[in-house]
Coordinates of C-alpha atoms (C1' of nucleotides) in Angstrom, one line a residue:
Chain A
M664 CA 7.5 6.5 32.9
D665 CA 6.9 9.0 30.4
S666 CA 3.2 7.1 28.8
S667 CA 4.6 9.5 25.6
L668 CA 6.3 6.3 24.9
L669 CA 3.4 4.0 24.9
V670 CA 1.8 6.0 21.8
R671 CA 2.6 4.2 18.7
E672 CA 3.6 6.1 15.8
K673 CA 1.3 6.5 13.6
K674 CA 2.6 4.9 9.9
E675 CA 1.4 7.0 6.7
R676 CA 0.8 3.6 3.8
I677 CA 2.2 4.7 0.2
Y678 CA 0.1 3.4 -2.2
E679 CA 2.6 1.8 -4.3
L680 CA 1.8 -0.9 -7.5
P681 CA 4.2 -3.8 -6.9
A682 CA 7.2 -4.1 -9.4
L683 CA 6.6 -5.6 -13.0
D684 CA 9.4 -8.4 -13.3
N685 CA 12.4 -7.9 -15.9
V686 CA 12.0 -4.4 -16.9
V687 CA 14.2 -2.1 -19.1
E688 CA 13.5 1.7 -17.8
G689 CA 12.5 3.3 -21.3
K690 CA 11.3 0.2 -22.7
V691 CA 8.1 -1.2 -21.6
V692 CA 5.6 -1.8 -24.0
M693 CA 2.1 -2.7 -22.7
R694 CA -1.7 -2.5 -23.9
I695 CA -5.2 -1.8 -23.7
A696 CA -6.9 -3.9 -26.2
P697 CA -10.9 -3.1 -25.6
G698 CA -13.1 -5.0 -28.2
P699 CA -15.1 -1.6 -29.6
S700 CA -19.1 -3.0 -28.7
G701 CA -19.5 -0.2 -26.9
P702 CA -17.8 2.6 -24.6
L703 CA -15.6 2.0 -21.7
H704 CA -17.6 1.2 -17.9
I705 CA -16.1 0.8 -14.9
G706 CA -14.2 -2.4 -15.0
H707 CA -12.4 -1.8 -17.8
T708 CA -11.1 1.6 -16.1
R709 CA -9.0 -1.4 -14.1
V710 CA -6.8 -2.3 -16.7
S711 CA -6.2 1.1 -18.3
I712 CA -5.4 2.3 -15.4
L713 CA -3.2 -0.1 -14.2
N714 CA -1.3 0.0 -17.7
D715 CA -0.7 3.7 -17.1
E716 CA 0.0 3.5 -14.3
Y717 CA 3.2 1.3 -15.3
I718 CA 4.2 2.9 -18.5
K719 CA 4.1 5.9 -16.1
R720 CA 6.6 4.4 -13.7
Y721 CA 8.8 2.8 -15.6
G722 CA 8.9 4.5 -19.4
G723 CA 7.8 3.5 -22.7
K724 CA 5.2 2.9 -24.6
L725 CA 1.2 2.3 -24.6
I726 CA -1.3 0.6 -27.2
V727 CA -4.2 0.8 -28.0
R728 CA -5.2 -1.9 -29.6
Y729 CA -9.5 -2.1 -30.9
E730 CA -9.9 -6.1 -31.2
D731 CA -12.4 -6.2 -33.4
T732 CA -12.0 -9.6 -35.3
N733 CA -16.1 -10.3 -33.9
P734 CA -18.3 -8.0 -36.9
E735 CA -21.3 -9.1 -35.3
K736 CA -20.5 -7.1 -32.0
I737 CA -18.9 -3.9 -32.9
E738 CA -21.1 -0.9 -32.4
P739 CA -19.1 2.1 -35.1
D740 CA -19.2 4.8 -32.8
A741 CA -17.4 2.5 -30.1
Y742 CA -13.4 3.3 -31.5
E743 CA -14.2 6.7 -30.9
M744 CA -16.0 6.9 -27.5
I745 CA -13.5 4.4 -26.4
S746 CA -10.5 6.5 -27.5
E747 CA -12.1 9.7 -25.0
D748 CA -12.9 7.9 -22.8
L749 CA -9.2 6.8 -21.7
E750 CA -8.0 10.2 -22.6
W751 CA -11.1 11.4 -19.8
L752 CA -9.1 8.9 -17.5
G753 CA -5.7 10.7 -18.2
V754 CA -4.6 7.5 -19.9
N755 CA -1.8 8.6 -21.9
I756 CA -2.0 6.6 -25.3
N757 CA 1.3 6.1 -27.6
E758 CA -0.3 4.0 -30.4
T759 CA -3.2 3.1 -31.9
I760 CA -3.7 -0.4 -33.9
I761 CA -7.1 -1.3 -35.3
Q762 CA -6.8 -5.4 -35.9
S763 CA -9.4 -5.2 -38.8
E764 CA -6.7 -3.6 -40.4
R765 CA -3.9 -6.3 -40.2
F766 CA -6.6 -9.5 -41.2
E767 CA -3.3 -10.6 -43.8
I768 CA -1.3 -10.7 -41.3
Y769 CA -3.4 -13.5 -39.1
Y770 CA -3.3 -15.0 -42.8
D771 CA 0.0 -15.1 -43.8
Y772 CA 1.1 -16.5 -39.8
T773 CA -1.2 -19.4 -40.1
K774 CA -0.4 -20.5 -43.1
K775 CA 2.8 -20.7 -41.4
L776 CA 1.5 -23.1 -38.7
I777 CA 0.1 -25.3 -41.0
E778 CA 3.2 -25.7 -43.1
M779 CA 5.0 -26.4 -39.9
G780 CA 2.0 -28.9 -39.2
K781 CA 1.0 -27.0 -35.9
A782 CA -2.4 -25.6 -37.4
Y783 CA -4.4 -27.8 -39.5
V784 CA -8.6 -26.6 -41.1
C785 CA -11.2 -28.7 -39.9
T786 CA -14.2 -29.4 -41.4
C787 CA -16.1 -31.6 -38.8
N788 CA -19.0 -30.1 -37.4
A789 CA -18.6 -27.7 -34.5
D790 CA -20.6 -29.8 -31.6
H791 CA -18.7 -33.3 -32.9
W792 CA -15.4 -31.9 -33.3
R793 CA -15.6 -30.2 -29.3
E794 CA -17.1 -33.7 -28.1
L795 CA -14.0 -35.8 -29.7
K796 CA -11.3 -33.0 -27.7
E797 CA -13.4 -33.6 -24.7
Q798 CA -12.6 -37.3 -25.4
K799 CA -9.0 -36.2 -26.4
I800 CA -9.6 -38.0 -29.9
A801 CA -8.1 -35.9 -33.1
C802 CA -10.5 -35.2 -36.0
P803 CA -10.4 -36.8 -38.9
C804 CA -8.9 -33.6 -40.1
H805 CA -6.1 -33.4 -37.6
D806 CA -3.8 -35.6 -39.4
L807 CA -4.6 -34.8 -43.1
P808 CA -1.2 -34.3 -45.3
I809 CA 0.1 -30.5 -44.9
E810 CA -0.4 -30.3 -48.8
T811 CA -4.0 -31.0 -48.4
Q812 CA -4.3 -28.3 -45.6
L813 CA -2.9 -25.8 -47.3
E814 CA -5.1 -26.5 -50.2
R815 CA -8.2 -26.1 -47.9
Y816 CA -6.6 -23.5 -46.5
E817 CA -6.7 -21.4 -49.7
K818 CA -10.1 -22.2 -50.0
L819 CA -11.1 -21.4 -46.5
L820 CA -9.8 -17.6 -47.5
A821 CA -11.0 -17.2 -51.6
G822 CA -14.3 -17.6 -49.7
E823 CA -15.4 -21.4 -51.2
Y824 CA -16.7 -22.5 -47.4
D825 CA -20.3 -21.1 -45.9
E826 CA -20.1 -20.2 -42.5
G827 CA -19.7 -22.7 -40.0
E828 CA -18.1 -25.4 -42.6
A829 CA -14.4 -25.2 -42.1
V830 CA -12.2 -23.2 -39.4
A831 CA -8.4 -23.1 -39.0
V832 CA -7.4 -24.5 -36.0
I833 CA -4.4 -24.5 -33.9
K834 CA -3.0 -27.4 -32.3
T835 CA -2.1 -27.9 -28.6
D836 CA -1.8 -30.8 -27.2
L837 CA -5.3 -33.4 -27.4
A838 CA -4.5 -35.5 -24.3
H839 CA -3.9 -31.9 -22.2
P840 CA -5.8 -32.4 -18.4
N841 CA -6.9 -29.4 -19.2
P842 CA -10.1 -29.9 -21.4
A843 CA -9.5 -26.1 -21.8
V844 CA -6.3 -25.8 -23.9
R845 CA -6.8 -28.5 -25.8
D846 CA -6.7 -27.7 -29.6
F847 CA -8.3 -24.3 -30.1
V848 CA -10.3 -22.3 -33.5
A849 CA -8.1 -19.6 -34.8
L850 CA -9.7 -18.7 -38.0
R851 CA -13.5 -18.8 -38.8
I852 CA -16.2 -18.0 -41.2
V853 CA -18.7 -14.4 -41.3
H854 CA -20.5 -13.3 -43.5
H855 CA -21.4 -10.0 -42.0
P856 CA -20.5 -7.5 -43.0
H857 CA -17.8 -5.6 -40.6
P858 CA -18.5 -1.4 -40.0
R859 CA -14.4 -1.3 -41.1
T860 CA -14.0 -3.4 -43.7
G861 CA -17.3 -4.3 -45.4
T862 CA -17.0 -7.6 -46.8
K863 CA -13.6 -7.8 -47.7
Y864 CA -12.9 -10.6 -45.9
I865 CA -15.1 -13.5 -44.9
A866 CA -11.7 -15.3 -42.4
Y867 CA -12.1 -13.3 -39.6
P868 CA -9.3 -14.5 -36.9
M869 CA -10.1 -15.5 -33.6
M870 CA -8.9 -13.3 -30.3
N871 CA -6.2 -16.0 -29.9
L872 CA -4.8 -16.3 -32.8
S873 CA -4.5 -12.2 -33.6
V874 CA -3.4 -11.5 -30.0
A875 CA -0.6 -13.7 -30.1
I876 CA 0.4 -12.4 -33.4
D877 CA -0.3 -8.9 -32.2
D878 CA 1.8 -9.2 -28.8
H879 CA 5.0 -10.1 -30.2
L880 CA 4.9 -8.1 -33.1
L881 CA 3.9 -4.9 -31.8
G882 CA 7.0 -6.2 -29.1
M883 CA 4.7 -6.0 -26.1
T884 CA 6.8 -7.2 -22.8
H885 CA 4.5 -7.2 -19.9
V886 CA 0.7 -7.9 -20.5
I887 CA -2.1 -7.0 -18.2
R888 CA -5.3 -8.9 -18.2
G889 CA -8.3 -10.2 -15.5
K890 CA -8.1 -13.8 -14.3
D891 CA -10.4 -14.8 -17.1
H892 CA -8.2 -14.8 -19.8
L893 CA -5.7 -17.4 -18.0
N894 CA -6.4 -20.1 -20.3
N895 CA -6.4 -17.9 -23.4
T896 CA -2.6 -17.3 -22.1
L897 CA -1.9 -20.6 -21.7
R898 CA -3.2 -21.0 -25.5
Q899 CA -1.4 -17.9 -27.0
E900 CA 1.4 -19.0 -25.2
Y901 CA 1.3 -22.4 -27.6
I902 CA 1.9 -19.9 -30.3
F903 CA 4.2 -18.5 -29.3
D904 CA 6.5 -21.2 -28.7
Y905 CA 5.9 -23.0 -32.1
F906 CA 7.6 -20.1 -33.6
G907 CA 9.9 -19.5 -30.8
W908 CA 8.9 -16.1 -29.9
K909 CA 9.9 -14.5 -26.6
K910 CA 6.9 -14.6 -24.1
P911 CA 6.0 -11.2 -22.2
E912 CA 5.4 -11.1 -18.6
Y913 CA 1.8 -11.7 -18.1
Y914 CA -0.3 -10.6 -14.4
H915 CA -3.9 -11.9 -14.1
Y916 CA -5.5 -9.4 -12.0
G917 CA -8.7 -10.7 -9.7
L918 CA -12.8 -11.0 -11.0
V919 CA -14.1 -7.2 -10.4
N920 CA -17.5 -7.8 -9.2
I921 CA -19.3 -4.3 -9.1
P922 CA -22.8 -4.7 -7.3
D923 CA -26.1 -2.8 -8.8
T924 CA -24.6 -1.8 -12.0
V925 CA -25.6 -1.9 -15.8
L926 CA -22.4 -3.0 -17.6
K927 CA -23.1 -5.1 -20.3
T928 CA -22.9 -2.9 -23.7
S929 CA -25.6 -5.2 -25.3
L930 CA -27.9 -4.2 -22.2
I931 CA -27.6 -0.6 -22.3
K932 CA -27.3 -0.2 -26.1
Q933 CA -30.6 -2.3 -25.9
S934 CA -32.2 0.1 -23.3
I935 CA -30.7 2.8 -25.1
K936 CA -32.6 1.9 -28.2
A937 CA -36.0 1.6 -26.6
G938 CA -35.9 4.7 -24.6
E939 CA -35.2 3.5 -21.8
Y940 CA -31.8 5.7 -21.1
T941 CA -31.2 8.6 -22.4
G942 CA -28.0 7.5 -23.5
W943 CA -24.4 5.6 -23.0
D944 CA -24.5 8.2 -20.4
D945 CA -27.5 7.9 -18.5
V946 CA -26.8 8.0 -14.9
R947 CA -28.1 4.5 -14.0
T948 CA -25.8 2.7 -16.0
G949 CA -21.7 2.2 -15.1
T950 CA -20.4 4.0 -18.1
V951 CA -17.1 5.8 -17.7
R952 CA -18.9 8.5 -19.2
A953 CA -21.9 8.0 -16.9
M954 CA -19.4 8.6 -14.0
E955 CA -18.1 11.7 -15.4
R956 CA -21.7 12.8 -15.7
R957 CA -22.3 12.4 -12.3
G958 CA -19.1 14.2 -11.2
I959 CA -17.1 11.8 -10.6
K960 CA -12.9 12.5 -10.9
P961 CA -10.5 10.2 -13.2
E962 CA -8.6 11.0 -10.1
A963 CA -10.4 9.0 -8.1
I964 CA -10.2 6.1 -10.6
R965 CA -7.1 6.4 -10.1
R966 CA -6.7 6.0 -6.7
Y967 CA -8.6 3.5 -6.8
W968 CA -7.0 1.3 -8.4
I969 CA -3.9 1.7 -7.5
E970 CA -5.3 1.0 -3.9
S971 CA -6.6 -2.5 -5.2
G972 CA -3.5 -3.0 -6.4
M973 CA -3.3 -6.2 -8.8
K974 CA -3.7 -9.3 -6.8
S975 CA -5.2 -12.1 -8.5
V976 CA -7.9 -12.3 -6.6
D977 CA -11.5 -11.4 -6.7
I978 CA -12.6 -8.3 -5.5
Q979 CA -15.6 -6.5 -4.2
F980 CA -15.8 -3.5 -6.0
S981 CA -17.6 -0.8 -3.5
W982 CA -19.0 2.4 -4.3
D983 CA -18.4 3.9 -1.1
N984 CA -14.7 3.5 -1.1
L985 CA -14.8 4.8 -4.3
Y986 CA -17.3 8.1 -3.3
G987 CA -14.8 8.7 -0.5
M988 CA -11.8 9.3 -2.5
N989 CA -13.5 11.8 -5.0
R990 CA -15.5 13.2 -1.9
D991 CA -11.5 13.9 -0.6
I992 CA -11.0 15.6 -4.2
I993 CA -13.9 17.8 -4.7
D994 CA -14.8 18.7 -1.2
A995 CA -12.4 21.6 -0.9
T996 CA -12.8 22.9 -4.7
S997 CA -16.6 22.2 -4.2
N998 CA -18.5 26.0 -3.1
R999 CA -22.0 25.5 -1.1
Y1000 CA -25.3 26.6 -1.9
F1001 CA -28.5 26.2 -0.9
F1002 CA -30.9 24.1 -3.1
V1003 CA -34.4 23.5 -1.8
P1004 CA -36.7 20.3 -3.1
D1005 CA -40.3 19.9 -3.0
P1006 CA -40.5 24.1 -2.1
V1007 CA -43.4 24.8 0.4
R1008 CA -44.2 28.8 1.0
Y1009 CA -44.0 30.6 3.9
D1010 CA -43.9 34.4 4.1
I1011 CA -42.1 35.7 7.4
E1012 CA -43.9 38.6 9.8
G1013 CA -42.1 40.4 12.5
I1014 CA -39.6 42.6 10.6
D1015 CA -39.2 44.5 8.0
V1016 CA -36.3 43.5 5.9
L1017 CA -33.6 40.0 6.7
K1018 CA -29.5 40.6 5.7
G1019 CA -27.6 37.1 6.4
Q1020 CA -24.4 36.3 4.5
A1021 CA -23.3 32.6 4.1
P1022 CA -19.0 31.7 3.3
L1023 CA -19.5 29.9 -0.6
H1024 CA -16.9 27.6 1.2
P1025 CA -16.9 27.5 5.2
D1026 CA -13.0 25.8 5.3
H1027 CA -11.9 29.1 2.4
P1028 CA -13.6 31.9 3.7
E1029 CA -11.0 34.0 1.1
R1030 CA -13.7 33.2 -1.5
G1031 CA -16.2 35.2 -0.4
N1032 CA -19.6 35.4 0.5
R1033 CA -23.3 34.4 -0.4
E1034 CA -25.4 37.7 0.7
Y1035 CA -28.9 37.2 1.5
I1036 CA -31.7 40.2 1.5
V1037 CA -35.3 39.2 1.6
D1038 CA -37.3 41.5 1.9
G1039 CA -41.0 42.7 0.5
S1040 CA -43.4 39.8 1.9
K1041 CA -40.1 38.2 2.9
T1042 CA -40.8 35.0 1.3
I1043 CA -38.6 32.3 1.2
F1044 CA -39.0 28.1 0.3
I1045 CA -38.0 25.6 2.6
S1046 CA -38.4 22.0 1.3
A1047 CA -41.2 20.1 2.3
D1048 CA -39.3 17.5 4.6
D1049 CA -38.0 20.3 6.6
S1050 CA -41.6 21.9 6.6
K1051 CA -42.9 18.8 8.6
T1052 CA -40.4 19.8 11.1
F1053 CA -41.0 22.9 11.1
V1054 CA -44.9 22.3 12.2
E1055 CA -43.9 19.6 14.3
T1056 CA -41.2 21.6 16.3
K1057 CA -42.9 25.2 15.6
K1058 CA -38.9 26.5 15.9
I1059 CA -36.1 26.3 13.0
R1060 CA -33.3 27.9 12.2
L1061 CA -33.0 29.1 8.9
K1062 CA -29.1 28.9 8.0
D1063 CA -27.3 32.5 7.7
L1064 CA -30.6 33.9 8.0
C1065 CA -33.2 34.2 11.3
N1066 CA -34.9 31.6 13.6
L1067 CA -38.2 31.2 12.9
D1068 CA -41.7 30.7 15.2
Y1069 CA -44.6 28.6 13.5
S1070 CA -47.2 30.2 12.3
T1071 CA -49.1 31.0 8.8
P1072 CA -47.3 33.4 8.2
A1073 CA -43.8 32.5 9.9
K1074 CA -43.1 34.4 12.6
Y1075 CA -39.5 35.9 12.7
S1076 CA -37.6 34.7 15.9
G1077 CA -34.5 36.9 16.2
N1078 CA -30.8 36.0 14.8
D1079 CA -29.5 33.6 17.5
V1080 CA -27.2 31.1 17.2
S1081 CA -27.1 29.5 20.2
I1082 CA -30.7 28.2 19.6
L1083 CA -29.0 25.1 17.9
K1084 CA -27.7 24.1 20.5
H1085 CA -30.9 23.2 21.5
G1086 CA -31.9 21.0 19.4
V1087 CA -33.6 23.0 16.9
K1088 CA -32.7 21.9 13.3
A1089 CA -30.8 24.7 10.6
I1090 CA -32.2 24.3 7.2
Q1091 CA -30.9 25.4 3.8
W1092 CA -34.3 27.7 2.7
V1093 CA -33.8 30.0 -0.3
G1094 CA -36.0 33.4 -1.6
R1095 CA -37.8 34.4 -4.4
N1096 CA -35.3 35.1 -6.9
S1097 CA -34.1 31.8 -6.3
V1098 CA -33.5 29.8 -9.5
K1099 CA -35.6 26.6 -11.0
T1100 CA -34.0 23.5 -10.4
E1101 CA -33.8 19.7 -11.4
L1102 CA -31.5 17.3 -9.9
L1103 CA -31.2 14.3 -11.4
M1104 CA -30.7 11.1 -9.4
P1105 CA -28.4 8.1 -9.6
D1106 CA -31.9 5.6 -10.1
G1107 CA -33.0 8.1 -12.9
T1108 CA -35.3 9.8 -10.8
I1109 CA -35.6 13.9 -10.8
L1110 CA -35.8 16.2 -7.8
N1111 CA -37.8 19.0 -8.7
G1112 CA -36.7 22.6 -6.4
L1113 CA -34.8 25.5 -6.3
T1114 CA -31.4 27.1 -6.3
E1115 CA -30.3 30.3 -4.7
N1116 CA -29.2 32.4 -7.3
A1117 CA -25.7 32.5 -6.3
I1118 CA -25.1 29.9 -7.9
L1119 CA -25.8 31.6 -11.0
K1120 CA -22.0 33.2 -10.8
E1121 CA -20.4 29.6 -9.9
H1122 CA -17.9 28.6 -12.9
N1123 CA -16.9 25.1 -11.3
N1124 CA -19.1 22.3 -12.4
S1125 CA -19.3 20.4 -8.9
V1126 CA -20.7 22.2 -6.5
Q1127 CA -22.4 20.6 -2.9
F1128 CA -26.0 21.2 -2.1
E1129 CA -25.6 22.1 1.5
R1130 CA -27.6 18.8 3.7
L1131 CA -27.9 17.1 0.6
G1132 CA -24.3 16.1 -1.5
F1133 CA -22.5 17.0 -3.3
V1134 CA -23.5 17.9 -7.4
K1135 CA -22.5 18.5 -11.0
I1136 CA -23.9 21.5 -12.7
E1137 CA -25.0 20.0 -16.4
E1138 CA -26.7 23.7 -17.1
N1139 CA -26.6 27.1 -15.1
T1140 CA -29.2 29.8 -16.4
P1141 CA -31.3 32.0 -15.2
E1142 CA -34.3 30.3 -16.5
N1143 CA -32.7 26.6 -15.2
I1144 CA -30.4 24.8 -13.3
R1145 CA -29.8 21.3 -14.3
A1146 CA -27.3 19.4 -12.1
V1147 CA -26.8 15.6 -11.6
F1148 CA -26.0 14.1 -8.1
T1149 CA -22.9 13.1 -7.6
H1150 CA -22.9 11.5 -3.7
R1151 CA -22.9 12.7 0.0
Chain B
rG174 C1' -16.9 -34.3 -15.3
rC175 C1' -12.5 -31.9 -16.0
rU176 C1' -8.6 -27.7 -15.1
rC177 C1' -7.1 -23.3 -13.5
rC178 C1' -6.7 -19.2 -9.8
rU179 C1' -7.7 -17.4 -5.1
rG180 C1' -9.4 -17.5 0.7
rU181 C1' -6.3 -10.9 6.2
rA182 C1' -12.0 -6.9 9.9
rG183 C1' -18.5 -4.7 6.4
rU184 C1' -14.8 -3.3 1.6
rG185 C1' -10.2 -2.4 -0.4
rU186 C1' -4.9 -2.9 1.4
rA187 C1' -0.1 -3.9 3.7
rG188 C1' 2.6 -8.0 5.8
rC189 C1' 7.4 -12.6 2.1
rG190 C1' 9.3 -17.0 9.2
rG191 C1' 11.2 -13.3 14.2
rC192 C1' 10.0 -6.2 15.0
rC193 C1' 2.0 -8.9 14.1
rA194 C1' -1.3 -8.5 21.1
rA195 C1' -1.4 -7.5 12.5
rU196 C1' -0.6 -1.8 8.5
rC197 C1' -3.5 1.7 6.0
rA198 C1' -7.9 3.6 3.3
rU199 C1' -13.0 3.4 3.8
rG200 C1' -17.2 1.6 5.9
rA201 C1' -20.0 2.0 11.2
rA202 C1' -20.2 4.2 16.3
rG203 C1' -19.7 8.0 19.9
rC204 C1' -17.3 13.0 21.2
rC205 C1' -14.9 17.8 19.8
rC206 C1' -15.3 21.0 16.4
rU207 C1' -18.5 23.8 12.7
rC208 C1' -24.8 28.1 11.6
rU209 C1' -24.5 21.4 6.3
rC210 C1' -26.5 15.2 6.9
rG211 C1' -19.5 18.0 4.1
rA212 C1' -14.9 19.1 5.8
rG213 C1' -11.5 18.7 10.2
rG214 C1' -9.7 16.8 14.9
rC215 C1' -10.2 12.5 19.1
rU216 C1' -12.0 7.5 20.2
rU217 C1' -13.7 2.8 19.6
rC218 C1' -15.7 -1.1 16.8
rG219 C1' -14.0 -5.1 13.4
rA220 C1' -10.0 -10.0 10.3
rC221 C1' -5.1 -14.1 9.8
rA222 C1' -11.5 -20.0 6.6
rC223 C1' -10.8 -24.0 9.1
rG224 C1' -7.6 -28.7 10.5
rG225 C1' -2.6 -31.0 10.8
rG226 C1' 2.3 -30.7 10.0
rU227 C1' 7.5 -28.2 9.2
rU228 C1' 10.4 -25.1 12.9
rC229 C1' 12.9 -22.6 18.7
rA230 C1' 9.6 -19.9 16.1
rA231 C1' 3.8 -19.4 11.5
rA232 C1' -0.7 -14.7 8.6
rU233 C1' 4.1 -15.7 6.6
rC234 C1' 6.4 -22.8 4.2
rC235 C1' 3.6 -27.7 3.5
rC236 C1' -0.3 -31.2 3.2
rG237 C1' -5.8 -31.6 3.2
rU238 C1' -10.4 -29.5 4.2
rC239 C1' -13.8 -26.3 3.9
rG240 C1' -15.2 -21.9 1.0
rG241 C1' -15.3 -17.6 -3.2
rG242 C1' -14.5 -17.3 -8.9
rA243 C1' -12.9 -18.2 -14.0
rG244 C1' -12.9 -21.5 -18.1
rC245 C1' -13.7 -26.0 -20.8
rA246 C1' -17.4 -21.0 -27.7
rC247 C1' -16.6 -21.1 -35.3
rC248 C1' -17.5 -14.1 -28.4
rA249 C1' -13.7 -10.8 -26.8

RNA sequence: GCUCCUGUAGUGUAGCGGCCAAUCAUGAAGCCCUCUCGAGGCUUCGACACGGGUUCAAAUCCCGUCGGGAGCACCA
């Protein structure tokens, strides 16, 4: 019997996002709708990539819509930062909309809803109103005549109410079994100045109002959002139904739990202010800018989210998986160099001059070599950790140079590579002509050390420090090298 | 409390009633290779939450239990 028949064929799996429903090729309109409270973080990249992938697949238009309807939570720089982040991610934006420029539109539609008897202006105490809702009871304002509602509405827009004194409310179904969808606020009063419109407006739309109106007006055909918006979708659908608008296809992906990462923009902002973080790109945060700084490629992030799909199950984000994908991308392009953290000096005796060479990349010899000449006092540095090993094992190999026996100074012990087979360790080293280097680690600490000077000719900013891991170079001068650790 | 979403290996994912003694990636372990703790090659580990149904046949359909998550904001 032919045993090869028993071997199962290995299937390559192609990762593809699920097809969208009701697609008209070339006519798909989708949006990314960030609140400009800070730059994007890794969690935001999912919806960005998904939308971008679908528009690339079907053709159409991707709109970025800044949802700046809460003046108290706006970071004025965020608009610019978010657009930079999206560009870095490779997300192609066709149109940009800013909601704070569209308040009049929201006011008009709210007025129409009041005229239709589908909205009211409520002057009740907020807590009381909420309690009534919980008991499925209409507040006294709910059923006032439309004329009264309109009068109140004019007063609301004109600023005759103070904060908390009045809100415009969309009627849904007070008897709805789901308490989350019963009557929701559409407009509220805020006196806090808006970074873009100042004090021009005091009636601020709530997201369910502005989102529903804009999704319709901008012609959204498909909407992808996190599962946390499920109830908001239900609320927004009331507005669509009242106006008889065609609803987009909605998709809700599951929540992403991102472990060991600071994501909350308000916290990051606070830490920056306190001088604890160096900025929005501080490597201890999960911002897109921090990813970029650490040498994570946008292609890796994209692949990660495509492979994760769009299911509504809650998922656990895995840095290991992302690093694996990133390693796939940068390994071939990253040349190898020796970096020695916490250097310990050794002089070598027993030979006049040492020569050696190492490939820039072991899998790509055509790229050439790093050439080594060590003479004079034959001074080299190895890391404190390796030095400890040297003291213990009495024998070590300086990779691509020579073997050493322990003593002070160290003793040259030939250049027979085969000692590696007998358990001797090959370690990285640098000579006197090495460059002072700071390596920033993901926990914010700095590893000080020396890097071989061949790195000065490196143009690519992702390289691998042998036996340590991949790093991204931020500064590369004969005086100083600054690098950020990417991953192993 | 009410409402909604959801349960396939450590993590993510494929599966859409028979092709499933369940895919792929990542991870972990081992071996080979390599002058890196990288890459590559090979091998191994590891999952259908549970209980009932329906059916000739269930990971796949139905019901229940249990578990995870979200919402019930004058935030987005």
